[in-house]
Short mmCIF file of C-alpha atoms in Angstrom, two decimals:
data_model
loop_
_atom_site.label_atom_id
_atom_site.label_comp_id
_atom_site.label_asym_id
_atom_site.label_seq_id
_atom_site.Cartn_x
_atom_site.Cartn_y
_atom_site.Cartn_z
CA MET J 1 -64.00 19.37 4.92
CA ALA J 2 -67.45 18.65 5.90
CA VAL J 3 -68.21 15.34 7.35
CA VAL J 4 -69.16 12.88 4.39
CA THR J 5 -71.07 9.98 5.99
CA VAL J 6 -71.43 6.28 4.21
CA GLU J 7 -75.07 7.15 3.73
CA ASN J 8 -74.40 10.09 1.51
CA LEU J 9 -71.71 8.31 -0.33
CA GLU J 10 -74.01 5.10 -0.76
CA GLY J 11 -76.75 7.58 -2.26
CA LEU J 12 -74.39 8.86 -4.67
CA ILE J 13 -73.31 5.54 -5.70
CA ARG J 14 -76.86 4.15 -6.10
CA GLN J 15 -77.54 7.19 -8.42
CA GLY J 16 -74.57 6.26 -10.77
CA LEU J 17 -74.72 2.30 -10.96
CA PRO J 18 -77.77 1.90 -12.96
CA ARG J 19 -76.29 3.99 -15.77
CA LEU J 20 -72.99 2.01 -15.99
CA GLY J 21 -74.90 -1.08 -17.55
CA VAL J 22 -72.77 -3.29 -15.58
CA ASP J 23 -74.22 -6.96 -14.67
CA GLY J 24 -73.52 -9.24 -11.61
CA LEU J 25 -73.54 -6.53 -8.93
CA ASP J 26 -75.05 -7.52 -5.64
CA GLU J 27 -77.32 -5.41 -3.23
CA GLY J 28 -74.67 -4.93 -0.70
CA LEU J 29 -72.13 -3.56 -2.97
CA PRO J 30 -73.08 0.23 -2.68
CA GLY J 31 -72.53 0.12 0.83
CA ARG J 32 -69.19 -1.49 0.72
CA LEU J 33 -67.95 1.03 -1.81
CA ALA J 34 -69.51 3.66 0.65
CA ALA J 35 -67.16 2.28 3.29
CA TYR J 36 -64.13 2.29 0.94
CA ALA J 37 -64.78 5.92 -0.20
CA GLN J 38 -65.28 7.22 3.27
CA GLU J 39 -61.94 5.49 4.33
CA LEU J 40 -60.08 7.02 1.10
CA LEU J 41 -61.35 10.62 1.89
CA LYS J 42 -60.64 10.63 5.57
CA TRP J 43 -57.05 9.40 4.72
CA ASN J 44 -56.72 11.90 1.95
CA GLU J 45 -57.08 14.66 4.79
CA ARG J 46 -53.85 13.61 6.24
CA VAL J 47 -52.12 11.96 3.39
CA HIS J 48 -52.15 12.85 -0.13
CA LEU J 49 -53.40 9.95 -2.03
CA THR J 50 -55.27 11.51 -4.79
CA ALA J 51 -55.82 14.90 -6.54
CA ILE J 52 -59.73 14.18 -6.28
CA THR J 53 -61.06 15.18 -2.99
CA GLU J 54 -64.84 16.14 -3.68
CA PRO J 55 -66.89 13.10 -2.72
CA GLY J 56 -69.23 13.33 -5.70
CA GLN J 57 -65.95 13.24 -7.86
CA VAL J 58 -64.42 10.46 -5.87
CA VAL J 59 -67.56 8.38 -6.44
CA GLU J 60 -67.90 8.86 -10.14
CA LYS J 61 -64.19 9.46 -11.20
CA HIS J 62 -62.61 6.65 -8.92
CA LEU J 63 -65.55 4.25 -8.15
CA LEU J 64 -67.80 4.19 -10.84
CA ASP J 65 -65.04 4.46 -13.43
CA SER J 66 -63.35 1.44 -12.07
CA LEU J 67 -66.61 -0.57 -12.07
CA ALA J 68 -67.10 0.52 -15.52
CA ALA J 69 -64.25 -1.76 -16.79
CA LEU J 70 -65.89 -4.86 -15.11
CA PRO J 71 -67.46 -6.50 -18.43
CA GLU J 72 -63.79 -6.33 -19.80
CA LEU J 73 -62.74 -8.15 -16.81
CA ASP J 74 -65.45 -10.63 -16.74
CA ALA J 75 -64.97 -11.36 -20.28
CA THR J 76 -61.55 -12.65 -19.70
CA GLY J 77 -62.20 -14.97 -17.10
CA ALA J 78 -59.18 -13.86 -15.34
CA ARG J 79 -58.99 -14.96 -11.57
CA ARG J 80 -55.49 -13.59 -10.76
CA VAL J 81 -55.21 -9.71 -11.31
CA LEU J 82 -52.43 -7.48 -11.12
CA ASP J 83 -52.89 -3.59 -10.53
CA LEU J 84 -49.86 -1.63 -11.39
CA GLY J 85 -49.62 1.80 -10.02
CA ALA J 86 -52.42 1.17 -8.10
CA GLY J 87 -52.45 4.55 -6.10
CA ALA J 88 -55.14 4.36 -3.60
CA GLY J 89 -56.21 1.09 -4.59
CA LEU J 90 -57.94 1.70 -7.96
CA PRO J 91 -58.97 -0.29 -9.83
CA GLY J 92 -58.10 -2.94 -7.65
CA LEU J 93 -59.83 -2.37 -4.49
CA VAL J 94 -63.33 -1.75 -6.14
CA TRP J 95 -62.87 -5.00 -8.37
CA ALA J 96 -62.24 -7.07 -4.97
CA LEU J 97 -65.24 -5.68 -3.60
CA ALA J 98 -67.47 -6.44 -6.59
CA ARG J 99 -66.08 -9.67 -7.64
CA PRO J 100 -65.04 -11.83 -4.39
CA ALA J 101 -63.42 -14.61 -6.37
CA LEU J 102 -60.71 -12.43 -7.64
CA GLU J 103 -57.15 -12.47 -6.31
CA LEU J 104 -55.53 -9.19 -6.47
CA THR J 105 -51.96 -7.95 -6.00
CA LEU J 106 -52.00 -4.18 -5.88
CA VAL J 107 -48.45 -2.34 -6.55
CA ASP J 108 -47.05 1.01 -6.03
CA ALA J 109 -43.97 2.88 -5.71
CA VAL J 110 -45.36 5.34 -2.97
CA ALA J 111 -45.17 3.67 0.59
CA LYS J 112 -48.01 5.80 2.15
CA LYS J 113 -50.43 4.77 -0.62
CA VAL J 114 -49.33 0.93 -0.02
CA SER J 115 -49.94 1.75 3.53
CA PHE J 116 -53.32 2.91 2.82
CA MET J 117 -54.15 -0.22 0.57
CA LYS J 118 -52.96 -2.70 3.31
CA ALA J 119 -55.11 -0.88 6.08
CA THR J 120 -58.27 -0.59 3.73
CA ALA J 121 -57.99 -4.18 2.38
CA ALA J 122 -58.03 -5.45 6.08
CA ARG J 123 -60.55 -2.98 7.05
CA LEU J 124 -62.95 -4.35 4.35
CA GLY J 125 -62.19 -7.96 4.86
CA LEU J 126 -60.53 -8.15 1.59
CA ALA J 127 -57.27 -9.89 2.89
CA PRO J 128 -55.68 -12.51 2.05
CA ARG J 129 -56.96 -12.44 -1.09
CA VAL J 130 -55.91 -8.64 -1.68
CA ARG J 131 -52.42 -7.89 -1.15
CA ALA J 132 -50.65 -4.41 -1.40
CA VAL J 133 -46.79 -4.31 -2.38
CA HIS J 134 -44.42 -1.52 -2.29
CA LEU J 135 -42.21 -1.70 -5.27
CA HIS J 136 -40.52 0.26 -7.87
CA LEU J 137 -41.32 -1.68 -11.03
CA ARG J 138 -38.27 -2.75 -13.01
CA GLY J 139 -40.05 -5.21 -15.74
CA ALA J 140 -38.56 -8.26 -13.61
CA PRO J 141 -41.30 -9.99 -11.97
CA ASP J 142 -39.11 -13.07 -10.88
CA ALA J 143 -36.47 -10.66 -9.31
CA GLU J 144 -39.18 -8.57 -7.84
CA GLY J 145 -41.10 -11.59 -6.36
CA LEU J 146 -44.35 -10.79 -8.13
CA PRO J 147 -46.63 -13.38 -9.70
CA ARG J 148 -47.17 -13.07 -13.46
CA ALA J 149 -51.04 -12.39 -13.59
CA GLU J 150 -53.97 -13.41 -15.84
CA LEU J 151 -54.75 -9.99 -16.18
CA VAL J 152 -52.64 -6.89 -15.63
CA ALA J 153 -54.52 -3.63 -15.32
CA SER J 154 -53.76 0.06 -14.34
CA ARG J 155 -55.49 3.35 -14.54
CA ALA J 156 -52.14 5.52 -13.81
CA PHE J 157 -50.25 4.76 -17.09
CA MET J 158 -48.65 7.53 -18.97
CA ASP J 159 -49.57 6.56 -22.64
CA LEU J 160 -51.03 3.21 -24.23
CA GLU J 161 -47.79 2.52 -26.04
CA ALA J 162 -45.78 2.86 -22.80
CA TRP J 163 -48.33 0.99 -20.60
CA LEU J 164 -48.47 -2.01 -23.06
CA ALA J 165 -44.72 -2.36 -23.06
CA MET J 166 -44.41 -2.03 -19.03
CA ALA J 167 -47.19 -4.41 -18.26
CA SER J 168 -46.05 -7.33 -20.76
CA PRO J 169 -43.56 -8.86 -18.70
CA TYR J 170 -46.05 -9.35 -16.02
CA VAL J 171 -48.89 -11.16 -17.84
CA THR J 172 -48.87 -14.78 -18.30
CA SER J 173 -48.45 -16.28 -21.87
CA ASP J 174 -52.32 -16.73 -22.16
CA GLY J 175 -53.05 -13.57 -20.19
CA VAL J 176 -54.36 -10.13 -21.05
CA ILE J 177 -53.45 -6.39 -20.46
CA LEU J 178 -56.39 -4.19 -19.84
CA ALA J 179 -56.03 -0.43 -20.63
CA MET J 180 -58.20 2.13 -19.06
CA THR J 181 -57.66 5.61 -20.82
CA GLY J 182 -59.47 9.04 -20.13
CA ARG J 183 -60.09 9.29 -23.98
CA HIS J 184 -60.96 6.90 -26.74
CA ALA J 185 -58.25 6.66 -29.44
CA SER J 186 -58.82 6.69 -32.93
CA GLU J 187 -58.59 3.25 -35.19
CA ALA J 188 -55.25 4.51 -36.68
CA GLU J 189 -53.78 4.98 -33.22
CA TYR J 190 -54.73 1.57 -32.06
CA GLN J 191 -53.35 -0.02 -35.18
CA ARG J 192 -49.96 1.95 -34.81
CA VAL J 193 -49.84 1.12 -31.10
CA SER J 194 -50.40 -2.56 -31.97
CA ALA J 195 -47.94 -2.66 -34.60
CA VAL J 196 -45.03 -1.03 -32.14
CA SER J 197 -46.05 -2.93 -28.98
CA ARG J 198 -46.45 -6.59 -30.72
CA CYS J 199 -49.54 -6.90 -28.72
CA ARG J 200 -53.07 -7.70 -30.37
CA ARG J 201 -56.23 -5.77 -29.50
CA VAL J 202 -58.77 -8.31 -28.22
CA SER J 203 -61.60 -5.66 -27.67
CA VAL J 204 -62.09 -1.74 -27.41
CA ARG J 205 -65.03 0.10 -25.89
CA GLN J 206 -65.80 3.68 -25.51
CA PHE J 207 -68.35 4.84 -22.86
CA HIS J 208 -69.40 7.77 -20.73
CA LEU J 209 -69.34 8.38 -17.17
CA PRO J 210 -72.70 8.27 -15.66
CA LEU J 211 -72.92 11.57 -13.86
CA SER J 212 -70.84 13.93 -15.70
CA GLY J 213 -70.92 12.35 -19.03
CA ASP J 214 -66.95 12.39 -19.29
CA GLU J 215 -65.32 10.28 -22.09
CA ARG J 216 -63.56 7.16 -21.30
CA GLY J 217 -62.12 4.14 -23.20
CA VAL J 218 -61.26 0.61 -22.15
CA SER J 219 -59.19 -1.84 -24.34
CA VAL J 220 -58.09 -5.47 -23.80
CA TRP J 221 -54.76 -6.54 -25.34
CA ARG J 222 -52.78 -9.79 -25.61
CA ARG J 223 -49.26 -10.21 -26.18
CA GLU J 224 -48.24 -11.99 -29.67
CA ALA J 225 -46.75 -15.44 -29.09
CA GLY J 226 -43.28 -15.89 -28.13
CA LEU J 227 -42.73 -12.66 -26.02
CA GLY J 228 -40.83 -14.06 -23.29
CA PRO J 229 -41.80 -16.52 -20.42
CA GLY J 230 -45.18 -16.94 -18.76
#
């Protein structure tokens, strides 16, 4: 693999950022994101973290895709965030770089991915407000030692209905669940999922990635009252 410099990565990030329409991004963010992307690419040569290895796709389909959900995150006012199935730290590490006030817990069942997240969080100066936990989720946050969060998110879930069921035990009673999807579901599908999951849809938005134009969706959900502790 050819050497990919931070400058190359930063240029790609700066190319895509203006097309996201996300506010509140400081001037130093592209450089910080490029340093993270370089770490991911270097680790991925030795340890499989993600199937996406081409630098341009890492920038767009990992970094920019994660940043695209910031308007939904910001609108909730959440400060304590739980990223379940965080993998290589997506979206959690990207959000931590973009929003310094966030406190994030990143959870994954694969030890090598958790090692990467811990090392990268330390290298980028994100500890201790960002911590990575090696855990096989069982839907029992108290027994697992996980704090309930004001916002629970993931980019690695199987389908929307299953994701809402898995995330619900980990969110506070007044918190929300954020779903990042590879496609925009139909209104009928959203209504069906809402009825089955007993979660109320707060918002939904369709967007396209800025370089490839690939379709994405992001939605925010709130548990119905009376669904367990929080």
